[in-house]
Tab-separated table of C-alpha atoms and ligand atoms in Angstrom:
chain	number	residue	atom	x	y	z
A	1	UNK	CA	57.215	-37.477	62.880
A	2	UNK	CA	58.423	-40.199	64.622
A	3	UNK	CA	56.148	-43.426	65.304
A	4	UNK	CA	58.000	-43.818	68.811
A	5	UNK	CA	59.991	-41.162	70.299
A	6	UNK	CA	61.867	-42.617	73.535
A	7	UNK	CA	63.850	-39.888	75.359
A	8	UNK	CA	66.143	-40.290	78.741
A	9	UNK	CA	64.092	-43.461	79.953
A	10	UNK	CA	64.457	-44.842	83.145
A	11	UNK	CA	62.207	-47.152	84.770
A	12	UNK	CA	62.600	-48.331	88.411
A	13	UNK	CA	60.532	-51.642	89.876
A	14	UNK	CA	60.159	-50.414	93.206
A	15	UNK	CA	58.791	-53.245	95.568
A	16	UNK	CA	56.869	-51.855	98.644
A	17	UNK	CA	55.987	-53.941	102.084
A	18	UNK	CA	52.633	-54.215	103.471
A	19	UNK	CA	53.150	-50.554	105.320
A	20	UNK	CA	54.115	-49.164	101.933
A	21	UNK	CA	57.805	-48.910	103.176
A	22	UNK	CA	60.281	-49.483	100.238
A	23	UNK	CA	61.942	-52.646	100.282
A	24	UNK	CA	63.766	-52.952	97.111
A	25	UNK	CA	63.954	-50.550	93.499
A	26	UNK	CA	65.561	-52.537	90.651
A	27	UNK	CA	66.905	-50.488	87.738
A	28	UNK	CA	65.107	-51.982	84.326
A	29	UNK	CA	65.716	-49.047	81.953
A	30	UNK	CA	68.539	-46.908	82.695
A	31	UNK	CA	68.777	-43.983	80.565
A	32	UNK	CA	67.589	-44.896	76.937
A	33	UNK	CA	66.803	-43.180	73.891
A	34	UNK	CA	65.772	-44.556	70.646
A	35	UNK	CA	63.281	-43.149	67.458
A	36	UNK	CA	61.853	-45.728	65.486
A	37	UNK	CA	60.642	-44.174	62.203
A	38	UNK	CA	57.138	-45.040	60.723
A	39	UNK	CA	57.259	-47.857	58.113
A	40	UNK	CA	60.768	-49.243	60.008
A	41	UNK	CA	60.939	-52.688	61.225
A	42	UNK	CA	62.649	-52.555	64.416
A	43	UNK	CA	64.459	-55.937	66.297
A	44	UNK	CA	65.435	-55.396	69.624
A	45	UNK	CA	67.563	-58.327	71.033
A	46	UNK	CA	69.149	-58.524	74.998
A	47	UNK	CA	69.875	-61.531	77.098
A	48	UNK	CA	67.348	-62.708	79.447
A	49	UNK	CA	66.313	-59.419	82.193
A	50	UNK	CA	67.974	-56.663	79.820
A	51	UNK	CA	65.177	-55.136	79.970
A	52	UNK	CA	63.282	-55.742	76.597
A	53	UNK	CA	59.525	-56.095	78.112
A	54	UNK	CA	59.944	-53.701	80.242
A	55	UNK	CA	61.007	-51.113	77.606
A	56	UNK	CA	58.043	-52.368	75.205
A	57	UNK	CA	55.304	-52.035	78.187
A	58	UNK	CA	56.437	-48.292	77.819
A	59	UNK	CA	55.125	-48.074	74.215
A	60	UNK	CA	51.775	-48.618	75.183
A	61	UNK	CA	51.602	-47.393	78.009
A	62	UNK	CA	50.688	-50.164	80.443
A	63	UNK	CA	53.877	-48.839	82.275
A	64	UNK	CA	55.046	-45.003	82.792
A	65	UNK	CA	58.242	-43.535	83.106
A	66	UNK	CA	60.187	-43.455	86.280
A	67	UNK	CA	62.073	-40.687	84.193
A	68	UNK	CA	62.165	-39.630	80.937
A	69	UNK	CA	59.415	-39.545	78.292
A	70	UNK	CA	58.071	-42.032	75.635
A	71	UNK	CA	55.828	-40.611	72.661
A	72	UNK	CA	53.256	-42.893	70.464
A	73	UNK	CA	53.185	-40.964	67.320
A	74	UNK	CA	53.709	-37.666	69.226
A	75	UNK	CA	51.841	-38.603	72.365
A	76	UNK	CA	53.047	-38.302	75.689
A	77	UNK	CA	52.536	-41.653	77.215
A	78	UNK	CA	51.953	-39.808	80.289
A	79	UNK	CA	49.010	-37.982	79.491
A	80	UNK	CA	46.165	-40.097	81.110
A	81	UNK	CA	43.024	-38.467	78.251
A	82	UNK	CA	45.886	-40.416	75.293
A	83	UNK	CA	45.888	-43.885	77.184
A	84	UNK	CA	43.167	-45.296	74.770
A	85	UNK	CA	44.496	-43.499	71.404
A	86	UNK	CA	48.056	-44.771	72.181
A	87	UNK	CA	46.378	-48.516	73.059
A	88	UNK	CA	45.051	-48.276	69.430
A	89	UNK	CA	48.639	-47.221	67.694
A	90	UNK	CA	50.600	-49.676	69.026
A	91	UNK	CA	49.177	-52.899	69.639
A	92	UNK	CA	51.209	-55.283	71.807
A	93	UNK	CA	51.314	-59.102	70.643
A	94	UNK	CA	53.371	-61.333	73.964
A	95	UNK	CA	54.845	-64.441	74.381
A	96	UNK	CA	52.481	-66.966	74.831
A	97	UNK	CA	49.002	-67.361	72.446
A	98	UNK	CA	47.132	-68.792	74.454
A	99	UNK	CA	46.741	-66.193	77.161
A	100	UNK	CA	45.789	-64.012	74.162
A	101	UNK	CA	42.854	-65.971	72.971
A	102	UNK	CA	39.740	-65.151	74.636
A	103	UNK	CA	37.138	-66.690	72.637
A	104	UNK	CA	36.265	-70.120	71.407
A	105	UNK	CA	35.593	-69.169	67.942
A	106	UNK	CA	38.700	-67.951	65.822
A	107	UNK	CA	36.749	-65.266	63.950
A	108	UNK	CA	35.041	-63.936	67.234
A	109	UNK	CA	38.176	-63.832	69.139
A	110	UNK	CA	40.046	-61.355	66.433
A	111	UNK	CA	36.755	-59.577	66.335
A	112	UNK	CA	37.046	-58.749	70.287
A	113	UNK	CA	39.215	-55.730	69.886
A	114	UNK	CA	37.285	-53.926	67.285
A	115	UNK	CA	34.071	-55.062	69.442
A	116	UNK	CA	35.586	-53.234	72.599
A	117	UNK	CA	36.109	-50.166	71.503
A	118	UNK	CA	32.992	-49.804	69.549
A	119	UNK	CA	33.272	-50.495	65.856
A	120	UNK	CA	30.045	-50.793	64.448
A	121	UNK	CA	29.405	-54.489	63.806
A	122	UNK	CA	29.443	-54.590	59.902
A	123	UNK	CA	32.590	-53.202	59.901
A	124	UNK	CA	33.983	-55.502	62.500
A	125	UNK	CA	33.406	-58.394	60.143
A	126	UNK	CA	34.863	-56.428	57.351
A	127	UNK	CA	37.727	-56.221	59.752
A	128	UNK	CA	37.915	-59.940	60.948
A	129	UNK	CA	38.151	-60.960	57.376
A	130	UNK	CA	41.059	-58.661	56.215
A	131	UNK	CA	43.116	-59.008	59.233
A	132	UNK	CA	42.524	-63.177	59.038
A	133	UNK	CA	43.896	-63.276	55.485
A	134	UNK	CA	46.214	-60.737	56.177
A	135	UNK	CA	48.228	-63.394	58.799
A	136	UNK	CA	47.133	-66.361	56.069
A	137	UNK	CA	44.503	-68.067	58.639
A	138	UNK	CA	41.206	-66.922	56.788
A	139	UNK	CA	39.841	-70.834	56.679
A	140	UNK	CA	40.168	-71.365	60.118
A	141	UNK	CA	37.789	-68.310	60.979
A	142	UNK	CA	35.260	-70.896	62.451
A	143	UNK	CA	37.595	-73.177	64.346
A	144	UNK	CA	37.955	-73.249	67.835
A	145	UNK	CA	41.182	-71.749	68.943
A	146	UNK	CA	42.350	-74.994	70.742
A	147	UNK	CA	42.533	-77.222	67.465
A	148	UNK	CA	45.227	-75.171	66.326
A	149	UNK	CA	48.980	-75.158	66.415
A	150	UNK	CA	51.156	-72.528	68.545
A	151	UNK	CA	52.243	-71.017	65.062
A	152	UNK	CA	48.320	-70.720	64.158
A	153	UNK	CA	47.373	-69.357	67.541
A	154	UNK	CA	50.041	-66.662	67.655
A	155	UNK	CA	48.819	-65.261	64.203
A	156	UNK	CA	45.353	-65.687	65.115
A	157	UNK	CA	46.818	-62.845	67.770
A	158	UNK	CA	48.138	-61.035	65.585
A	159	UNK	CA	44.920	-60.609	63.416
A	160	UNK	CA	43.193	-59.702	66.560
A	161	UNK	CA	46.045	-57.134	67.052
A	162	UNK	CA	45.016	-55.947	63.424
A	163	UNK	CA	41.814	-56.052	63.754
A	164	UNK	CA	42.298	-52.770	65.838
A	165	UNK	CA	44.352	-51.235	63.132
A	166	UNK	CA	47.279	-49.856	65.063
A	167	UNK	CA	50.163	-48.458	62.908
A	168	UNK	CA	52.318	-50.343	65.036
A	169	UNK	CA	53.004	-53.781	66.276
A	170	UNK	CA	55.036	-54.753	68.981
A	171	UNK	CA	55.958	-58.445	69.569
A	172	UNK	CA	57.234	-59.076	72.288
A	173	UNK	CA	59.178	-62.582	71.970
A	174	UNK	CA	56.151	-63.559	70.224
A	175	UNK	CA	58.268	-67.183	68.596
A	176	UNK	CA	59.698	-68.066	72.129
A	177	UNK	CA	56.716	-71.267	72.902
A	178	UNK	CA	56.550	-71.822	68.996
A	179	UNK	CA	58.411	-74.490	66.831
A	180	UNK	CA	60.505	-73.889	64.049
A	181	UNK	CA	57.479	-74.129	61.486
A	182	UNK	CA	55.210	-71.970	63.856
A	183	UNK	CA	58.267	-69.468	63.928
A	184	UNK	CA	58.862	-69.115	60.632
A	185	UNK	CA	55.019	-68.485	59.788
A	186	UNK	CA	54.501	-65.684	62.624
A	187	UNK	CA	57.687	-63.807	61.399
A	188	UNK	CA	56.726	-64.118	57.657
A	189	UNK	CA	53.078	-63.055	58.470
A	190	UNK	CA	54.983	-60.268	60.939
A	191	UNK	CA	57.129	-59.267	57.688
A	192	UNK	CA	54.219	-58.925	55.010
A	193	UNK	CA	52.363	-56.590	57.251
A	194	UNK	CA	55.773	-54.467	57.619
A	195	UNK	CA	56.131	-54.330	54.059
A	196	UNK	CA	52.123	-54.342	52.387
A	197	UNK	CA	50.288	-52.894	55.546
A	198	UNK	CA	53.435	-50.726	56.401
A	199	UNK	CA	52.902	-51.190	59.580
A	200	UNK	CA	55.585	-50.399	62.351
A	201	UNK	CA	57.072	-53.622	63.733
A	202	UNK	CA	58.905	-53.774	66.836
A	203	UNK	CA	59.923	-57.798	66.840
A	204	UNK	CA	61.728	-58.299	70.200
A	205	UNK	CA	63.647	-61.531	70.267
A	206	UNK	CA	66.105	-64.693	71.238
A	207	UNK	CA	66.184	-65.726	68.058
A	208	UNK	CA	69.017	-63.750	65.725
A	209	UNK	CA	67.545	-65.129	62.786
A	210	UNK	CA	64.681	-63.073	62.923
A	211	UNK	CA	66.797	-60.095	63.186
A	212	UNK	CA	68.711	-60.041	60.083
A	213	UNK	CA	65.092	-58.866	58.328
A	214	UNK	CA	65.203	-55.567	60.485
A	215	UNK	CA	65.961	-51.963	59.041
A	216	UNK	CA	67.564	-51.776	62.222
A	217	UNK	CA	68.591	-53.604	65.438
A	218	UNK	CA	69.255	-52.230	69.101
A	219	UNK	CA	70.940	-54.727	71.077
A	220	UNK	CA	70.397	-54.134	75.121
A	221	UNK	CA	72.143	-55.099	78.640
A	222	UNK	CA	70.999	-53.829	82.006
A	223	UNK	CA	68.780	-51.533	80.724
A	224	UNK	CA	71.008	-49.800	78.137
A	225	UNK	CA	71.117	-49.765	74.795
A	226	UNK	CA	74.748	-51.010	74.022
A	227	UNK	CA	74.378	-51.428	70.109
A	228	UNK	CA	72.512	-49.861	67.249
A	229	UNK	CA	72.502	-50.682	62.996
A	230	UNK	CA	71.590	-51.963	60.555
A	231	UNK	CA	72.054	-56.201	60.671
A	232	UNK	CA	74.764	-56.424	58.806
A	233	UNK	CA	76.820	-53.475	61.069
A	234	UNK	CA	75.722	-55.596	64.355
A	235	UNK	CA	76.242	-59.241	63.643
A	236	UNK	CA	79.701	-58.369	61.847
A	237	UNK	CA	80.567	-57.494	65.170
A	238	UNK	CA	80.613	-61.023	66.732
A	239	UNK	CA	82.935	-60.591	69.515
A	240	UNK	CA	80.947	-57.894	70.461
A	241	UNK	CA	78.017	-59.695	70.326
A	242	UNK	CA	78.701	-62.703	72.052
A	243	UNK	CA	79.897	-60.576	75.164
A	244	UNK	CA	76.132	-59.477	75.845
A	245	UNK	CA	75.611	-63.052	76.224
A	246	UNK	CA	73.848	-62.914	72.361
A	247	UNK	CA	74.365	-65.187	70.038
A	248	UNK	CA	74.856	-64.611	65.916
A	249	UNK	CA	72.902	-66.189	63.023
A	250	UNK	CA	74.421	-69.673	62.463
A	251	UNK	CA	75.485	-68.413	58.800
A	252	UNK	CA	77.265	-65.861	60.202
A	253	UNK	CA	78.774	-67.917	62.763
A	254	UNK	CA	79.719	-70.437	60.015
A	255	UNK	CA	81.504	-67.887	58.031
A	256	UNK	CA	83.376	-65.681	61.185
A	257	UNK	CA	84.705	-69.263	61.700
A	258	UNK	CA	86.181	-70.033	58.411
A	259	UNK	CA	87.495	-66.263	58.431
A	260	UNK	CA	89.220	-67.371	61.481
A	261	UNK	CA	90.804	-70.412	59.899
A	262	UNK	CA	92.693	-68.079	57.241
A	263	UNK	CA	89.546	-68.058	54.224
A	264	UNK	CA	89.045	-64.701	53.071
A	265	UNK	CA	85.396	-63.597	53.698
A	266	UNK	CA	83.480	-60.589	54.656
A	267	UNK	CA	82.474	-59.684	57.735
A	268	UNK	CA	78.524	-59.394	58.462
A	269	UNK	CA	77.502	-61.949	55.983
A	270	UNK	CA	73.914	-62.936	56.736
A	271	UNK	CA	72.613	-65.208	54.839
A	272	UNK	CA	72.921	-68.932	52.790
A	273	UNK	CA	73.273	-67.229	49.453
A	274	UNK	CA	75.622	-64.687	50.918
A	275	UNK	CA	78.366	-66.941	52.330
A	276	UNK	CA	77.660	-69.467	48.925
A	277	UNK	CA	78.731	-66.291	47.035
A	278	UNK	CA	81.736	-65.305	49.377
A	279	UNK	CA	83.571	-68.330	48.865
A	280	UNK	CA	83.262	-68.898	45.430
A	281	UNK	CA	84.900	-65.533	45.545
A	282	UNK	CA	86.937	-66.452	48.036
A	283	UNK	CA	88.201	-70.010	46.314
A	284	UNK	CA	88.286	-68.023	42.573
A	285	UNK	CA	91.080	-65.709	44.362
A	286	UNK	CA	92.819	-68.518	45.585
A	287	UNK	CA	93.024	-70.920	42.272
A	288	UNK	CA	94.123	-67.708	40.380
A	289	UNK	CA	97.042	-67.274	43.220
A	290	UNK	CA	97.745	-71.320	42.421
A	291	UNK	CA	97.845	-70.858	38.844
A	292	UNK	CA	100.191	-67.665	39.157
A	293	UNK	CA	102.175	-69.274	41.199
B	1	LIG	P1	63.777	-58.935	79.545
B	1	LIG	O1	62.430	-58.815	78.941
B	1	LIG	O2	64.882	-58.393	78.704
B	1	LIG	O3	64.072	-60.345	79.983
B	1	LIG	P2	62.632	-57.465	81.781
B	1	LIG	O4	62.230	-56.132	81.261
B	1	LIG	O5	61.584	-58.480	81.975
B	1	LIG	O6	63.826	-58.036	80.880
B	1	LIG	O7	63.380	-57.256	83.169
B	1	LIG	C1	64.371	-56.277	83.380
B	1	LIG	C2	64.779	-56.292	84.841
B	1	LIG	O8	63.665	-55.897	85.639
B	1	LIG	C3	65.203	-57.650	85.353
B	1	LIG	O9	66.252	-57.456	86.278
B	1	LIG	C4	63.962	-58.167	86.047
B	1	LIG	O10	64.308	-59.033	87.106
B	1	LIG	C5	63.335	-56.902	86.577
B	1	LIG	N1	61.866	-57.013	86.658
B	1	LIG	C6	61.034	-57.328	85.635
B	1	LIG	N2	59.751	-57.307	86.043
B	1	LIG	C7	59.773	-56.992	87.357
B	1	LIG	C8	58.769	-56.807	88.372
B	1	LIG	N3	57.468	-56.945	88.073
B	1	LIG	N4	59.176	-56.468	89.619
B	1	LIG	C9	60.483	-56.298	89.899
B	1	LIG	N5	61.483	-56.445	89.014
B	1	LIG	C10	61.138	-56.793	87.751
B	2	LIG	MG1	61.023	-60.254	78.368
């Protein structure tokens, strides 16, 4: 089974006036399907209002179809008696930490969750603990949230998102207010629960470096889904790219560029090591042609 199952989704934003008359609908999701299969890590990229949060509000429920379905592990989003068991598959970590953190104790504040929905209290310490070393921020357990960096606060969210144990995470631009360092820890603490925890990661993002870790990548625009693959399909496609206002990894960049100035590389390349590798093959072809010659 599935872990999401999105079928025919459209969402409107219907804005009423004071007498309930419509005044405006705008047209979020128009029309999208997607599976994401347990275990995958999922990136889903867009320019700014493509439609990205809206689509992840769907997949836990705290919006509902216009049209279409959405299932959580084979539940109908729309079934009001599922709203709690879906909240618990698929916990949803946003933007900004800091209206995330509740408490002024890091170890209360990821023991909230657990709290809420009635774990009895030895095991919500149990739970605290693994979830804190899980995201690396197990000495900090008895700081107070506002001593530490974005980086730190955002995993301190995520722990509190684990805490609940959902089988799926979805992040929704969760590196936007972080800097590089902060970035780099949230998606490495994001990728070690993919791959130990196998948990489900949906990482929605700006940043196309974080993509090329996905199993897959759906790249939206005005509330369709315009490309799907694996990284190295989508970012070999740069022209493609760049006209849903996306950008590519700079590596990739780098080497469409020197592709364009005659140097024969591969398309897709995606990383440091890659490109290092593609031009020693590429310069090896090219001394053999000189020495031919
Ligand atoms: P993204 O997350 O990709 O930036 P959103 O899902 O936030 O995109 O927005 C998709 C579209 O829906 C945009 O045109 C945006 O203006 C509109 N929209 C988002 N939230 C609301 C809202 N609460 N009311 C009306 N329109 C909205
Ligand atoms: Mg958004």
């Amino acid at each position: 089974m599935d872990m999401i199952k999105v079928q025919d989704l459209t969402f409107e934003y219907i804005r009423r006036d004071e007498d309930g008359n419509v005044e405006s609908i705008q047209k979020a999701i128009d029309g999208i399907s997607l599976d994401v299969k347990k275990g995958d890590f999922i990136a889903i990229l867009g320019s700014n209002g493509s439609g990205k949060s809206t689509l992840a509000k769907h997949l836990n429920a705290i919006l509902y179809p216009t049209d279409g379905t959405v299932w959580v592990n084979g539940m109908d989003t729309k079934e009001d008696d599922k709203l709690w068991s879906i909240r618990q598959t698929a916990g949803m970590v946003f933007q900004n930490p800091d209206n995330q953190i509740i408490a002024s104790i890091v170890e209360e504040d990821v023991g909230f969750g657990p709290e809420n929905i009635g774990v009895p209290s030895e095991e919500i310490w149990q739970r605290v603990e693994t979830s804190l070393k899980a995201v690396g921020m197990l000495e900090y357990r008895n700081m107070s949230p506002n001593k530490l960096s974005g980086g730190q606060k955002q995993r301190v969210a995520i722990a509190g998102i684990m805490a609940m144990k959902p089988s799926c995470i979805i992040l929704d631009e969760p590196t936007a207010m972080l800097d590089p360092n902060g970035r780099k820890d949230v998606i490495q603490t994001v990728r070690e629960l993919n791959k130990k925890e196998k948990v489900t990661v949906i990482l929605i993002t700006h940043h196309m470096d974080e993509a090329v870790f996905a199993d897959k990548i759906f790249v939206m625009e005005q509330g369709h889904i315009k490309m799907q693959g694996v990284p190295k399909e989508i970012f070999s496609k740069v022209d493609e790219i760049k006209q849903y206002r996306l950008d590519v990894p700079q590596v990739t960049e780098l080497a469409y560029e020197l592709k364009k100035e005659g140097i024969s590389l591969p398309d897709g390349i995606l990383t440091v090591d890659e490109l290092v590798e593609a031009i020693k093959t590429a310069l090896n072809i090219k001394n053999e042609k000189l020495t031919t010659k």
